[in-house]
Tab-separated table of C-alpha atoms in Angstrom:
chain	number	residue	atom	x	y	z
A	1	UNK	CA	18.655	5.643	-24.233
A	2	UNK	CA	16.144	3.198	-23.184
A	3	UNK	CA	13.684	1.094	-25.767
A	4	UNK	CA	10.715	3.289	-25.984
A	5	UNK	CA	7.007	1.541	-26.850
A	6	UNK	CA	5.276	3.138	-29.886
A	7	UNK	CA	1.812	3.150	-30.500
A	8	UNK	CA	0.036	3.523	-34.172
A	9	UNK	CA	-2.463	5.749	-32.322
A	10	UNK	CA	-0.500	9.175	-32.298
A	11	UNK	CA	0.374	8.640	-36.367
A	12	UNK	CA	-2.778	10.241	-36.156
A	13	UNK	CA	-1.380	13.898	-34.770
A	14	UNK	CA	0.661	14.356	-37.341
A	15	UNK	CA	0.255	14.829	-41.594
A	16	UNK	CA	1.496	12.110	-43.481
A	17	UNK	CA	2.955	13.971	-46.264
A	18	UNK	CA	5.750	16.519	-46.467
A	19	UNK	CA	3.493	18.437	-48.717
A	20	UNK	CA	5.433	20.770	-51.038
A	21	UNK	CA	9.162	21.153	-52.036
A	22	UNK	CA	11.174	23.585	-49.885
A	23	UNK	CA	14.605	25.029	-49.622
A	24	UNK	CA	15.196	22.864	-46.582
A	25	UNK	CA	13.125	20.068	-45.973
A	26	UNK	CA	14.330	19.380	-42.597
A	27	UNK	CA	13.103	21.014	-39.070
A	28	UNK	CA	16.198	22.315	-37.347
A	29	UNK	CA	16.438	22.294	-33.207
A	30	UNK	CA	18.625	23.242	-31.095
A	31	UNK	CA	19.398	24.708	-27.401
A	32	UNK	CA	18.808	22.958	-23.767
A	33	UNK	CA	20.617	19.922	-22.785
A	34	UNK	CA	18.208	18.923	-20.463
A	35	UNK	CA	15.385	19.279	-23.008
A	36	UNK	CA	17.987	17.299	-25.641
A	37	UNK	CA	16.959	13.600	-24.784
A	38	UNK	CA	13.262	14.115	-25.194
A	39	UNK	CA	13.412	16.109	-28.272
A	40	UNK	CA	15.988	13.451	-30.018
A	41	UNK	CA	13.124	10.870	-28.809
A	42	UNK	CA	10.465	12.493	-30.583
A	43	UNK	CA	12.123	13.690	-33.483
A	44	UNK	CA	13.126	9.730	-33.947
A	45	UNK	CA	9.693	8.718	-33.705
A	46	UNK	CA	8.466	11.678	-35.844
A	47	UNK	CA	10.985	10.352	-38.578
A	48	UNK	CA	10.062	6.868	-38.566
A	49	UNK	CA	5.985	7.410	-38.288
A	50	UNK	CA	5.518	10.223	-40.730
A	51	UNK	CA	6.597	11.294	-44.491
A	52	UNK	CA	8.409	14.364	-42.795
A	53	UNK	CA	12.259	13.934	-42.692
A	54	UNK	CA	13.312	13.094	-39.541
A	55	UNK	CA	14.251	16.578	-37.571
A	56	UNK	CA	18.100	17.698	-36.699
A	57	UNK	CA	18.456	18.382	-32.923
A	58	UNK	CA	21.598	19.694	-31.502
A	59	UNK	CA	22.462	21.025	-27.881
A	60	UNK	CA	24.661	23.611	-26.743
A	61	UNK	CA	22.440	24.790	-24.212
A	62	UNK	CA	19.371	26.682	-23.497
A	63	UNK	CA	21.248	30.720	-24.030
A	64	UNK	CA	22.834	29.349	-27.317
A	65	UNK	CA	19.900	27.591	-28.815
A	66	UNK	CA	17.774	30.928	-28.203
A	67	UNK	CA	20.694	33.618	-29.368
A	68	UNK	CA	20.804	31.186	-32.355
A	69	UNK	CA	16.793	30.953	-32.817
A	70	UNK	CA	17.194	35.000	-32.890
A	71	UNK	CA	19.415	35.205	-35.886
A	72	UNK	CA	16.588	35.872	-37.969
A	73	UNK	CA	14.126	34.337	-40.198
A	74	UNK	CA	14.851	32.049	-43.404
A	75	UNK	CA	16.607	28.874	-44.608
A	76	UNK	CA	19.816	29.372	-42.709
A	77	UNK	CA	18.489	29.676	-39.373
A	78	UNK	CA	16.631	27.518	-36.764
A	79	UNK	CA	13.376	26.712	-36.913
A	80	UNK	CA	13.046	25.784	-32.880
A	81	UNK	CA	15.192	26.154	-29.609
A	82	UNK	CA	14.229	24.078	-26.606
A	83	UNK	CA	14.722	25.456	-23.202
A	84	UNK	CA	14.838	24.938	-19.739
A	85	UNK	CA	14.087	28.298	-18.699
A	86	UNK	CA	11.640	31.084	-20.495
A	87	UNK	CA	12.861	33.229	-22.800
A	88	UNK	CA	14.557	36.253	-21.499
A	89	UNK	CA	12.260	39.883	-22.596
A	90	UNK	CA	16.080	40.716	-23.766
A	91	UNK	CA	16.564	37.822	-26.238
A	92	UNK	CA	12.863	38.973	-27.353
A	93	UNK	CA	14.287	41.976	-27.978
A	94	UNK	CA	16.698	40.568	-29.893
A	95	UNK	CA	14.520	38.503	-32.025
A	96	UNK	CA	12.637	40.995	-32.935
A	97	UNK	CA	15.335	43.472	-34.296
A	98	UNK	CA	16.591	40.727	-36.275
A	99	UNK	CA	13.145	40.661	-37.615
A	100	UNK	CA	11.850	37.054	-35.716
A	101	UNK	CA	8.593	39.024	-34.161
A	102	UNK	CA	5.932	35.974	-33.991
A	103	UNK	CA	7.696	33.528	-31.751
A	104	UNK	CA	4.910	30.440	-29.943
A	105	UNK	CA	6.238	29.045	-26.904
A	106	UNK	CA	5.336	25.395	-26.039
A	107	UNK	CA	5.466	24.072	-22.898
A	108	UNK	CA	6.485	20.612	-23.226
A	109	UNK	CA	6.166	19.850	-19.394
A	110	UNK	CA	8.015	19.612	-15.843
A	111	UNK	CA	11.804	18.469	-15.012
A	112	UNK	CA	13.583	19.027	-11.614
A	113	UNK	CA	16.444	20.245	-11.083
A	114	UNK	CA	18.848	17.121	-8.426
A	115	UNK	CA	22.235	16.732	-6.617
A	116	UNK	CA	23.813	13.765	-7.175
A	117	UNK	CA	26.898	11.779	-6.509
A	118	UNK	CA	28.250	8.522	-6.751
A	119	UNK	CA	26.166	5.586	-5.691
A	120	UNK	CA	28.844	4.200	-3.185
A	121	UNK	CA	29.914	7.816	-1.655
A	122	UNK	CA	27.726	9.832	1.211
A	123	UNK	CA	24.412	10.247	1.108
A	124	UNK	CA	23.632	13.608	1.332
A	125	UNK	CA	19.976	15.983	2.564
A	126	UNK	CA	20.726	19.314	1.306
A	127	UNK	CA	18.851	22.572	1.847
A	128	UNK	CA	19.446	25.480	-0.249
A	129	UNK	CA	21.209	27.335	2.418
A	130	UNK	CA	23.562	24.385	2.414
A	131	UNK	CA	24.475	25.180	-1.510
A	132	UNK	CA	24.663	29.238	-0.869
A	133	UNK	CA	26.636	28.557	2.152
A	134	UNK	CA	28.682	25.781	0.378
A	135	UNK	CA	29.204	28.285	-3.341
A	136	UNK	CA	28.567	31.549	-2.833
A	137	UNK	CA	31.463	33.479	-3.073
A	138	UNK	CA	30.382	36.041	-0.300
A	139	UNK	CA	28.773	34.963	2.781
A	140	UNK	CA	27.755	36.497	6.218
A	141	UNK	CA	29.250	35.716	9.599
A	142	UNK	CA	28.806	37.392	12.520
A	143	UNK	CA	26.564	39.934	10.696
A	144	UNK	CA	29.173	40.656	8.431
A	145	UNK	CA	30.256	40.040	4.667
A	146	UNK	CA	32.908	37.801	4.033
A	147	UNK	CA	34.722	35.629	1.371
A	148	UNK	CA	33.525	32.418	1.346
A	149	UNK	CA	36.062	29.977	3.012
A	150	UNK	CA	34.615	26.872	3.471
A	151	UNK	CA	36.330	23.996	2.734
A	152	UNK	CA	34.232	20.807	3.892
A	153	UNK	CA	30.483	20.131	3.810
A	154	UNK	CA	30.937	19.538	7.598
A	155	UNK	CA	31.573	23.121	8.032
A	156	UNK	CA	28.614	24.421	6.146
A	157	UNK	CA	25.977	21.868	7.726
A	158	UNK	CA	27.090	19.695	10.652
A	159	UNK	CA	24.777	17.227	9.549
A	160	UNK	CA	26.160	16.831	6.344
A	161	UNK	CA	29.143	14.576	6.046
A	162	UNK	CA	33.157	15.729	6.679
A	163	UNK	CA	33.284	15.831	2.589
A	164	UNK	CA	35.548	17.908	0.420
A	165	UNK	CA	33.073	20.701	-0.990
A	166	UNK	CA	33.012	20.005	-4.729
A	167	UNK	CA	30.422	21.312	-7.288
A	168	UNK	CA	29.796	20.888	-10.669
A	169	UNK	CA	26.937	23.116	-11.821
A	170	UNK	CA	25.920	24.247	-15.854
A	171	UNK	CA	27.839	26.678	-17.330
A	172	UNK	CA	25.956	30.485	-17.576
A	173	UNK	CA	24.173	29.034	-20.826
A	174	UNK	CA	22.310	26.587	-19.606
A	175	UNK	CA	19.029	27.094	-18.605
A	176	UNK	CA	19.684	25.055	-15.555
A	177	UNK	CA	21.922	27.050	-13.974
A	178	UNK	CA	19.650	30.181	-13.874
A	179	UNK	CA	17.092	28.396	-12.456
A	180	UNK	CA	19.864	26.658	-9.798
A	181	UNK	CA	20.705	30.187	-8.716
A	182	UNK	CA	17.581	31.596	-8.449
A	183	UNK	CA	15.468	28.454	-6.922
A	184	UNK	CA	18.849	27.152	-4.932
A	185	UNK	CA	21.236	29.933	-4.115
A	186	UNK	CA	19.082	33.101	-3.957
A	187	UNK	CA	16.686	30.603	-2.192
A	188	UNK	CA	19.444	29.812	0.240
A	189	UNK	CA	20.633	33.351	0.845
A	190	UNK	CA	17.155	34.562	2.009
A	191	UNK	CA	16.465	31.807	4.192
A	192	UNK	CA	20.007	31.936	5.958
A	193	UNK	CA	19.518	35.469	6.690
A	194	UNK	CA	22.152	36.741	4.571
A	195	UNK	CA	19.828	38.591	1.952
A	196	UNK	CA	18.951	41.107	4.368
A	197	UNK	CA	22.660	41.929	5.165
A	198	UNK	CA	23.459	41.852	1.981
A	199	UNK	CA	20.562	44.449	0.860
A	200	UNK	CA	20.979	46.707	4.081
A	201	UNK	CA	25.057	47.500	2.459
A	202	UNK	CA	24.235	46.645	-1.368
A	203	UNK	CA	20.817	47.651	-1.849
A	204	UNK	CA	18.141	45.317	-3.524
A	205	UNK	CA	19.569	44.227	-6.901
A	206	UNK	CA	23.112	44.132	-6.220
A	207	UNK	CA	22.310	41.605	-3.313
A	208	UNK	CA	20.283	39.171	-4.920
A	209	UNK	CA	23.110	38.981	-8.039
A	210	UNK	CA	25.997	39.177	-5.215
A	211	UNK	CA	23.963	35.807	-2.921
A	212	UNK	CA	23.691	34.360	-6.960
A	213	UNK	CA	27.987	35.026	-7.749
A	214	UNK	CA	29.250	31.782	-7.303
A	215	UNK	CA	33.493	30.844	-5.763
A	216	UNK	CA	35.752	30.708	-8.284
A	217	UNK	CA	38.289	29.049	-5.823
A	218	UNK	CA	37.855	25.548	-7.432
A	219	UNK	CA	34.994	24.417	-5.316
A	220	UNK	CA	32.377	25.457	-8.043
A	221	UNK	CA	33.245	23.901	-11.458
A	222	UNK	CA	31.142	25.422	-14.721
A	223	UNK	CA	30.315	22.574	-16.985
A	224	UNK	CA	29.842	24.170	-20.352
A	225	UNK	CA	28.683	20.850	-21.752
A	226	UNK	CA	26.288	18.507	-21.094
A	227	UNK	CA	25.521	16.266	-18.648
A	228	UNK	CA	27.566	13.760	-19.876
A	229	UNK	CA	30.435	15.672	-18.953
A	230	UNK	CA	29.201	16.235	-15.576
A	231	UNK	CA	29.203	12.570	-14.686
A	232	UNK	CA	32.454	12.382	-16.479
A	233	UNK	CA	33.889	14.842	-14.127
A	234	UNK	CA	32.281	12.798	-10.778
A	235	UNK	CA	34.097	9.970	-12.260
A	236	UNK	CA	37.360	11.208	-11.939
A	237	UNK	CA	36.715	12.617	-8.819
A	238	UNK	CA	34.783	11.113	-6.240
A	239	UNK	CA	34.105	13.576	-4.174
A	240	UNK	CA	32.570	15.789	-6.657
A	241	UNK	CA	28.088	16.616	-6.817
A	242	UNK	CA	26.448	17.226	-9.974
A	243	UNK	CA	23.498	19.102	-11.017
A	244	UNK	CA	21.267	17.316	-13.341
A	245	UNK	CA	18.153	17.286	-14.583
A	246	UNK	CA	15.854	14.279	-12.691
A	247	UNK	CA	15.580	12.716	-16.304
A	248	UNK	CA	19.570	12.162	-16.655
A	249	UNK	CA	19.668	11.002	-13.015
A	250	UNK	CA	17.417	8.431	-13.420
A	251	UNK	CA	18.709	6.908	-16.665
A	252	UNK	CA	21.963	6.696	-14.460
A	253	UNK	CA	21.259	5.463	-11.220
A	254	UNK	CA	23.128	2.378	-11.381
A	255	UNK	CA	26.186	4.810	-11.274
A	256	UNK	CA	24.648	8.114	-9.057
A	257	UNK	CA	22.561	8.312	-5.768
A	258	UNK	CA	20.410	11.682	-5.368
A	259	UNK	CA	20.321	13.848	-2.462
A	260	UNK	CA	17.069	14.833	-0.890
A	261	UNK	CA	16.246	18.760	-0.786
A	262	UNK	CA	14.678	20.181	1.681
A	263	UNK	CA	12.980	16.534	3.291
A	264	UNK	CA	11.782	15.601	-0.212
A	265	UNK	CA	13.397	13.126	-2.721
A	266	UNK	CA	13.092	14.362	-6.387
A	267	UNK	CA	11.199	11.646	-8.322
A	268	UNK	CA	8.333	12.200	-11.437
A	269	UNK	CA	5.684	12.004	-8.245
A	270	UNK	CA	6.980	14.621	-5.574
A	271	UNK	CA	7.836	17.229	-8.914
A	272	UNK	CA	4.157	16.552	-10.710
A	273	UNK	CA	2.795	17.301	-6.870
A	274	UNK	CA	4.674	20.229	-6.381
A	275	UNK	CA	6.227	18.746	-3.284
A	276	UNK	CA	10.065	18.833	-4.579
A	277	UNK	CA	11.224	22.691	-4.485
A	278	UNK	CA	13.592	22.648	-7.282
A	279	UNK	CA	11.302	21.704	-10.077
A	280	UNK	CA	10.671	23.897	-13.583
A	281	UNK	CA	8.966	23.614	-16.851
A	282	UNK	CA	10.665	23.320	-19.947
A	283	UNK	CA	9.420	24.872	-23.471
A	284	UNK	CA	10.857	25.163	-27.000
A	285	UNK	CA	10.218	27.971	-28.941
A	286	UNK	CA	9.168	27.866	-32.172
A	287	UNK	CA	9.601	30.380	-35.198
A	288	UNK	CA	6.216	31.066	-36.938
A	289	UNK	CA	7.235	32.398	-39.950
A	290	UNK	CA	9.212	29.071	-40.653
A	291	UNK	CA	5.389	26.974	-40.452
A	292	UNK	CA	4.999	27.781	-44.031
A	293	UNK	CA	8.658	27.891	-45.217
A	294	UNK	CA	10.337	24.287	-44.019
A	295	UNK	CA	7.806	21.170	-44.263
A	296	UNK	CA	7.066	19.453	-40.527
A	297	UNK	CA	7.822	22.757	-38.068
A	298	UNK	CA	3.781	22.884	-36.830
A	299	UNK	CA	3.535	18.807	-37.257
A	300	UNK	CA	6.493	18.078	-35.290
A	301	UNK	CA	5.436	20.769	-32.428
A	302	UNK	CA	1.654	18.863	-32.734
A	303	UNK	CA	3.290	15.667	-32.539
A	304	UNK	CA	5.616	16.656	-29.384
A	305	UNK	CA	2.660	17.984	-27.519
A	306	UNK	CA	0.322	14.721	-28.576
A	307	UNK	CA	-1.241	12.992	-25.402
A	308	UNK	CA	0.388	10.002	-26.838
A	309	UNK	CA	4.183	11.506	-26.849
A	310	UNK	CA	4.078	13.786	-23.900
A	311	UNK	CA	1.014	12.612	-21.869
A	312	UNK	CA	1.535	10.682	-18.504
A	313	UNK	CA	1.647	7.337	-20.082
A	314	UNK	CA	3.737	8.133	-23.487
A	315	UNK	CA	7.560	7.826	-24.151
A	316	UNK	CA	8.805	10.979	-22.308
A	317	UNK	CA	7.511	10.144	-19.070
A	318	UNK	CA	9.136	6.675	-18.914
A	319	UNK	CA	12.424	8.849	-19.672
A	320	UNK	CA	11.327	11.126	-16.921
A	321	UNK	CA	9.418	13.920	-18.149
A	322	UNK	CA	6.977	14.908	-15.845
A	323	UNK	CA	3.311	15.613	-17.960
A	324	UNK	CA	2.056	18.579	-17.826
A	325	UNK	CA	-1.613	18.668	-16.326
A	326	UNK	CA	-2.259	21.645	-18.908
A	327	UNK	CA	-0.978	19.869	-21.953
A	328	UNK	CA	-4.596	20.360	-23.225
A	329	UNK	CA	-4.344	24.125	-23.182
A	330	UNK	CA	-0.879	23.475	-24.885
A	331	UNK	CA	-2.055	21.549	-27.806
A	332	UNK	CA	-4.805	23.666	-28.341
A	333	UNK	CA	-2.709	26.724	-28.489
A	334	UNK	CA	-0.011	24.930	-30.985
A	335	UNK	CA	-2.635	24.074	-33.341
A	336	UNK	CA	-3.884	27.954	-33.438
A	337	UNK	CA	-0.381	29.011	-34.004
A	338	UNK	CA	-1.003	31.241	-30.901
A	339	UNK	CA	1.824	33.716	-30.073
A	340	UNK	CA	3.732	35.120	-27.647
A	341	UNK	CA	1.958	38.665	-26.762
């Protein structure tokens, strides 16, 4: 983690007094990996610059931070659950029959979504219909379905090096694999063509989640933990490509060169432009009901929001979070308690 600057300045966002006894006097987080580094970042800071205890924050993903989030209201269940994806109406659902029915979602700002692989290997300039040519399990050739046999790189692209396809990509509860299918894959399957075979046999809905159903063959590898792992796993083998958020990437690029997608290299710049396709925002969710229950829940959502945390020239963004333009609107909204509708 790198040495983050800390101004005095946003002490002033946040109480300076726990206020009143509770049965837990700790904020409890947990959910997206990708959202993991800049939540441990400010609930370090929010520790050492306030009276609040500083916050627990665990991963496990954005599906497993929400499903816990939607346990129900009280002392033995979160308080927050970051994620790199919105919250499914489903897991809404959910919340609400468990009795968690006034949930505010923060957006916390931008990431993107790279391909990387070893600094000294090939450089790579993907497309998505590279990846659902590469992963999807069915593809089309000669106007027909088929099982996806493609072996090299070479074969999908002929630009793209003679290379051993090898992919590892989240596991289903990440946040970041949702948005991989649907910005990357799906992406890739209507571009190629192959959407509109697949929807003249399967019908709408059945071909956009048959372009999404990934090989099982080996050449796609779930990662069910974080990122860590993933560069673990393109350690040991050299041929592998990771998906990661841009934030990991660049706090590892002394180890990993990124691929460029579609023309454009992912960076803070080409994702705050809109230029890099495979960008998203990331939120945590945060239960209302727990504001007046656990000491810290609305001060440590102020404080993560605060120009002086997640603005353009704070702590997240020299870890890579990209600001978000609207963060006024944010703040705002977190100080009203404003809801989900």
């Amino acid at each position: 983690m790198k040495t983050i600057g800390f101004t005095a300045t946003a002490i002033s966002v946040i109480a300076l007094s726990a206020g009143a006894a509770a049965a837990r006097d700790q904020v409890q987080v947990a959910g997206s990996s990708t959202v993991l580094p800049y939540s441990t970042i400010v609930a370090e800071l929010f520790g050492e610059n306030s009276d609040f205890a500083t916050p627990v924050v665990e991963s496990g993903g954005s599906s497993t931070g929400l499903r816990r989030f939607c346990e129900g209201v009280g002392e033995n269940t979160i308080d927050i659950a970051n994620a790199s994806r919105k919250i499914r109406d489903s897991e809404v659902e959910e919340c609400a029959a468990n009795g968690v029915t006034d949930i505010m979602e923060v957006r916390i700002g931008y990431d993107g979504i790279v391909f990387a692989n070893l600094a000294d290997g090939n450089a790579f300039e993907f497309t998505p219909t590279d990846w659902f040519k590469a992963l999807s399990a069915k593809v089309v050739e000669d106007g027909k379905i088929v099982d996806n046999t493609a072996a090299n790189w070479s074969e999908v692209n002929p630009d793209l090096a003679d290379q051993e396809i090898l992919a590892f990509v989240p596991g289903t509860r990440h946040g970041t694999r949702e948005v991989f299918e649907e910005k990357v894959i799906l992406q890739g399957c209507e571009d190629s063509g192959a959407l509109e075979v697949f929807t003249a046999e399967m019908g709408e809905d059945d071909a956009e989640a048959a372009c999404m159903t990934l090989r099982t063959d080996g050449k796609s590898v779930d990662i069910d933990g974080d990122y860590t792992e993933t560069l673990a796993r393109i350690n040991s083998s050299p041929n592998g490509i990771g998906v990661f958020g841009l934030s990991f990437y660049e706090n590892n690029t002394d180890t990993l060169q990124v691929a460029t997608m579609s023309g454009v290299t992912p960076s803070t710049e080409t994702i705050a432009s809109g230029e890099y396709p495979v960008s998203r925002p990331l939120f945590m969710y945060v239960k209302k009901a727990h504001i007046s229950e656990v000491p810290g829940v609305k001060e440590f959502a102020e404080f993560f929001v605060s120009d002086e945390i997640a603005g353009p020239d704070g702590p997240l963004a020299e870890y890579g979070l990209v600001s978000d333009p609207e963060l006024a609107e944010t703040q705002a909204a977190v100080a009203d308690e404003a809801t989900m509708q």
